Coordinates of C-alpha atoms in Angstrom, one line a residue:
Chain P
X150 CA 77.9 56.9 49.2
X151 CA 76.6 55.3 52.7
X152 CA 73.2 55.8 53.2
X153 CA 71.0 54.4 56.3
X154 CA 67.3 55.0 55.4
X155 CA 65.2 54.3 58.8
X156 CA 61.2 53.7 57.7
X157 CA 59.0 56.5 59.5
X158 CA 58.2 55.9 62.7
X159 CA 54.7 56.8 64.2
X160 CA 52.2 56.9 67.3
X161 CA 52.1 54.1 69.0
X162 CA 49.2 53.6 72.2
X163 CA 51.1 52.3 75.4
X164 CA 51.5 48.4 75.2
X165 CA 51.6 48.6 71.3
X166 CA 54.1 47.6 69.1
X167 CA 56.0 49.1 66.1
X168 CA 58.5 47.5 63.2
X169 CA 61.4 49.7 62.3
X170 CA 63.5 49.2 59.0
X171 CA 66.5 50.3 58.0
X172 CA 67.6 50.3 54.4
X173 CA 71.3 50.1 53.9
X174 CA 73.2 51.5 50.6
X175 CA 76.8 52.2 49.3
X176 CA 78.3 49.7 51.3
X177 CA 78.6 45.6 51.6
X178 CA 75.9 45.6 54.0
X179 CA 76.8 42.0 55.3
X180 CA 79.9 43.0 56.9
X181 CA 79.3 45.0 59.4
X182 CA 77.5 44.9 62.5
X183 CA 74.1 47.1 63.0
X184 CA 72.7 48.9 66.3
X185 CA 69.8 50.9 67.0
X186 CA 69.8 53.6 69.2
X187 CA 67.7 56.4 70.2
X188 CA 67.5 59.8 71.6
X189 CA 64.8 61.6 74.3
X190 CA 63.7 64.8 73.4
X191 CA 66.5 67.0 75.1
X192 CA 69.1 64.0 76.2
X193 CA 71.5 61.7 75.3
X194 CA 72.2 59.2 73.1
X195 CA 71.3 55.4 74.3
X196 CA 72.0 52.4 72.5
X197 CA 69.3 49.9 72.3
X198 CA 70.5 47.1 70.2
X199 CA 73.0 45.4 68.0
X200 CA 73.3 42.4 66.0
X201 CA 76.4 40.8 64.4
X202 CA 76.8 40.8 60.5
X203 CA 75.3 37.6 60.0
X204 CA 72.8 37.7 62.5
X205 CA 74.0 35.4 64.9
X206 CA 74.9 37.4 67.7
X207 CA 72.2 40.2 69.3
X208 CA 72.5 42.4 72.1
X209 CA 70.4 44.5 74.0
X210 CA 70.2 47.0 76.5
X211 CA 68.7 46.1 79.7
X212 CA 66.0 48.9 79.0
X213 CA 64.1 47.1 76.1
X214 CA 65.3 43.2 76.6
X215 CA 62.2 40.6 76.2
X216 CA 60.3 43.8 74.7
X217 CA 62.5 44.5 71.6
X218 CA 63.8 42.1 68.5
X219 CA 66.5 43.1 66.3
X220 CA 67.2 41.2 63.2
X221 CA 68.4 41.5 59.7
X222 CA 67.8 40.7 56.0
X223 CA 71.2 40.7 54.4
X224 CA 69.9 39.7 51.4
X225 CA 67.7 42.8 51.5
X226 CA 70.6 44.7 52.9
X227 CA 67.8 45.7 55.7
X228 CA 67.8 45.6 59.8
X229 CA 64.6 45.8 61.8
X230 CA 64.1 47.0 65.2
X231 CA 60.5 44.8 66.1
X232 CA 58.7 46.6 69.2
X233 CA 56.3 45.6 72.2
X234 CA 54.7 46.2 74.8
X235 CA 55.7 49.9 74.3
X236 CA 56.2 52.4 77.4
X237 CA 56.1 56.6 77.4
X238 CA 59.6 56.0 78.1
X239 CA 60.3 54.2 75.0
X240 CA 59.4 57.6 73.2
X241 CA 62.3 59.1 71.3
X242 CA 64.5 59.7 67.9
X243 CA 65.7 56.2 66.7
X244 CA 68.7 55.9 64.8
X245 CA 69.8 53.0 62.9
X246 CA 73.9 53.0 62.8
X247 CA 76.6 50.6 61.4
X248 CA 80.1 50.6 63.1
X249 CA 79.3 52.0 65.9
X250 CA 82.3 52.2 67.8
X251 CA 84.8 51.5 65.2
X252 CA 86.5 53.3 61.9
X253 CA 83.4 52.8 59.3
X254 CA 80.6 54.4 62.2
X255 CA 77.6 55.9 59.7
X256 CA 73.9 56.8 61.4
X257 CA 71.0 57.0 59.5
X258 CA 68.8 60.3 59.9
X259 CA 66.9 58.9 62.3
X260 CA 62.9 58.1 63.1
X261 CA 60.4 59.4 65.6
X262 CA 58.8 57.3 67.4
X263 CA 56.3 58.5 70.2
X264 CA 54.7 56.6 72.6
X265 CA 51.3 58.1 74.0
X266 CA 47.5 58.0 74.3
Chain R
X148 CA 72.8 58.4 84.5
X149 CA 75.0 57.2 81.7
X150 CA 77.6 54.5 81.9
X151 CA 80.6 56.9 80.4
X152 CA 81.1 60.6 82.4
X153 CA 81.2 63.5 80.4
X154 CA 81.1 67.1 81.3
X155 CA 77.6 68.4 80.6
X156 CA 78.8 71.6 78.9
X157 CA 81.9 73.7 77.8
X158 CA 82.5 76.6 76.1
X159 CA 85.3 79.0 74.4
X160 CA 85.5 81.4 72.6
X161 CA 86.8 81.8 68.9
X162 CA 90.3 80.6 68.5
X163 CA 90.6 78.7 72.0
X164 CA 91.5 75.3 72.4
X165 CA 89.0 73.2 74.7
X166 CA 89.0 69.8 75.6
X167 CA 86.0 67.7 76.9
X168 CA 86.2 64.5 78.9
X169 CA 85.1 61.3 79.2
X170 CA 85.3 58.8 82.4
X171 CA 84.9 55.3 82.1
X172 CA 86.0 52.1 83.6
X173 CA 88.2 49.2 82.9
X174 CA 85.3 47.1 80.8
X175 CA 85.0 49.9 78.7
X176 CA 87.4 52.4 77.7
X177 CA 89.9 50.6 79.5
X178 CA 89.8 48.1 77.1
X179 CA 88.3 49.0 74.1
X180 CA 88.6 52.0 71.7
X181 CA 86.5 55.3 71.7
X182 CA 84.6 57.2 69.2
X183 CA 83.5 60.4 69.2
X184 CA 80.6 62.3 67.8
X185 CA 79.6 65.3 67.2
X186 CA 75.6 66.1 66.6
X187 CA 74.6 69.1 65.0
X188 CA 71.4 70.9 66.1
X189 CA 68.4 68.9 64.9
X190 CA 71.0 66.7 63.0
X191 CA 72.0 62.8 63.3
X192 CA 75.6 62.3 65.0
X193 CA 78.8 62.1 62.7
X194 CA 82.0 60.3 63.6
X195 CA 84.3 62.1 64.7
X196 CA 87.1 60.5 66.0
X197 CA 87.5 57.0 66.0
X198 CA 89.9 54.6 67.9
X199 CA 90.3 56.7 70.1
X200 CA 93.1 59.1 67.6
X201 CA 91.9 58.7 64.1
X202 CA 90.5 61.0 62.3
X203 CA 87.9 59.4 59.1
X204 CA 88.6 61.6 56.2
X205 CA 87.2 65.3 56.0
X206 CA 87.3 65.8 59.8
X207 CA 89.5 69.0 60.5
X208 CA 93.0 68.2 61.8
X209 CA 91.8 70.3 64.9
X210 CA 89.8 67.6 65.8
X211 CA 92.2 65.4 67.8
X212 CA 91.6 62.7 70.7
X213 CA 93.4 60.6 73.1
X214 CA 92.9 57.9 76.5
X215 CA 94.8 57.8 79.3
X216 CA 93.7 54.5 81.0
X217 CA 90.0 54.6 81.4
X218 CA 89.6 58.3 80.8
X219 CA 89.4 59.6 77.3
X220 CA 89.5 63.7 76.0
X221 CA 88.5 65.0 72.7
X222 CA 90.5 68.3 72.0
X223 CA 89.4 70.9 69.9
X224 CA 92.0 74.1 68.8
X225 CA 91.1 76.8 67.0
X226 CA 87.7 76.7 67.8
X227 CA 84.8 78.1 65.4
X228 CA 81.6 78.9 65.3
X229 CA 80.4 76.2 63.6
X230 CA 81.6 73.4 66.1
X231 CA 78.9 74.6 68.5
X232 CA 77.3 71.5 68.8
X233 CA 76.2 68.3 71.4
X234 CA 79.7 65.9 71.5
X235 CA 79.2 62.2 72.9
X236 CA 81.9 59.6 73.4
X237 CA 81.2 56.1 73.0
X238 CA 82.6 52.3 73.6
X239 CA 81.7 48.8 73.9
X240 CA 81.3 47.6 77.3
X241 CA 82.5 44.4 78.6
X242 CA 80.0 43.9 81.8
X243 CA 77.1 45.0 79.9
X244 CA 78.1 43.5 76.6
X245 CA 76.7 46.6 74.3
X246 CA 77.9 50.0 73.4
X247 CA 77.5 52.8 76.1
X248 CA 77.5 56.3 75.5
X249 CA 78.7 59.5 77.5
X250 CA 75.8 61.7 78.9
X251 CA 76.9 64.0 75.4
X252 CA 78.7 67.6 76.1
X253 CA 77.2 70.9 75.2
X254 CA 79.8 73.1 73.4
X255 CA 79.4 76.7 73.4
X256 CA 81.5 79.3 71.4
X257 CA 81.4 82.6 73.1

């Protein structure tokens, strides 16, 4: 069985930082690619990040580039979502998912992170 | 204002067939293939529909989708009470190279 397990996510100050982790199960973690994306209280869904299965490859949205770090541990079968320099706006659900726009997509539960003083 | 168009609600009663939209562009759904999700209240999203036709295993057969150039629909028939729920459409995106998503669709069942 797939599972995604996202570390709990917290209250940040503005300007802070934050590590996410994402524990992946039931599948051969390094062969698929791994995003992040998050969710506002009340709105869509917006992609944040994504890294290629070995690692080589990232992408981000233009929202968090220079602010955010994705990586991954495929020898832990875990992805991280490292970030900085925080904003209110960066406050939301954050999802860790695998296959995102293909035939194996799977999304973790998801993590609150809230961004406030 | 998301990269992908969607309807921001629809609604039908039990039994009806409805079909939501999505809008896009040539970078995106033009050229690359669609998911859809559906996200339960409170809940992560599930795939739905993938490639812009295929249904994973355990997804009702009256779940279906298609694209017409750089416009995609998700049709649902024989709608029940339980598929109340948010649905979001998704695809890479050449120009911005990452994933965009639809503004999500609000689906009421009368």
């Amino acid at each position: 069985e797939v599972q995604l397990l996202e570390s709990r996510g917290g209250l940040v100050q503005p300007g802070g930082s934050l590590r996410l982790s994402c524990a992946a199960s039931g599948f051969t973690f390094s062969s698929y690619a791994m995003n992040w994306v998050r969710q506002a209280a009340g709105k869509g869904l917006e992609w944040v990040s994504g890294i290629s299965e070995s690692g080589d490859t990232t992408h981000y949205a233009d929202s968090v580039k220079g602010r955010f770090t994705i990586s991954r541990d495929n020898s832990k079968n875990t992805v991280y979502l490292q970030m900085s320099s925080l904003r209110a706006e960066d406050t939301a659900i954050y999802y860790c998912a695998k296959d995102l726009v293909a035939g194996a997509a799977y999304w973790g539960q998801g993590t609150l992170v809230t961004v406030s003083s | 204002q998301s990269v992908l168009t969607q309807p921001p609600s629809a609604s039908g009663t039990p039994g009806q067939r409805v079909t939501i939209s999505c809008s896009g562009s040539s970078s995106n759904i033009g050229s690359h293939t669609v998911n859809w999700y559906q996200q339960l209240p409170g809940t992560a999203p599930k795939l739905l529909i993938h490639s812009h036709n295929q249904r994973p295993s355990g997804v009702p057969d009256r779940f279906s989708g298609s694209r017409s150039g750089t416009s995609a629909s998700l049709a649902i028939s024989g709608l029940q009470s339980e598929d109340e729920a948010d649905y979001h459409c998704a695809a890479w995106d050449d120009s911005l190279n990452g994933v965009v998503f639809g503004g999500g669709t609000k689906l009421t069942v009368l």
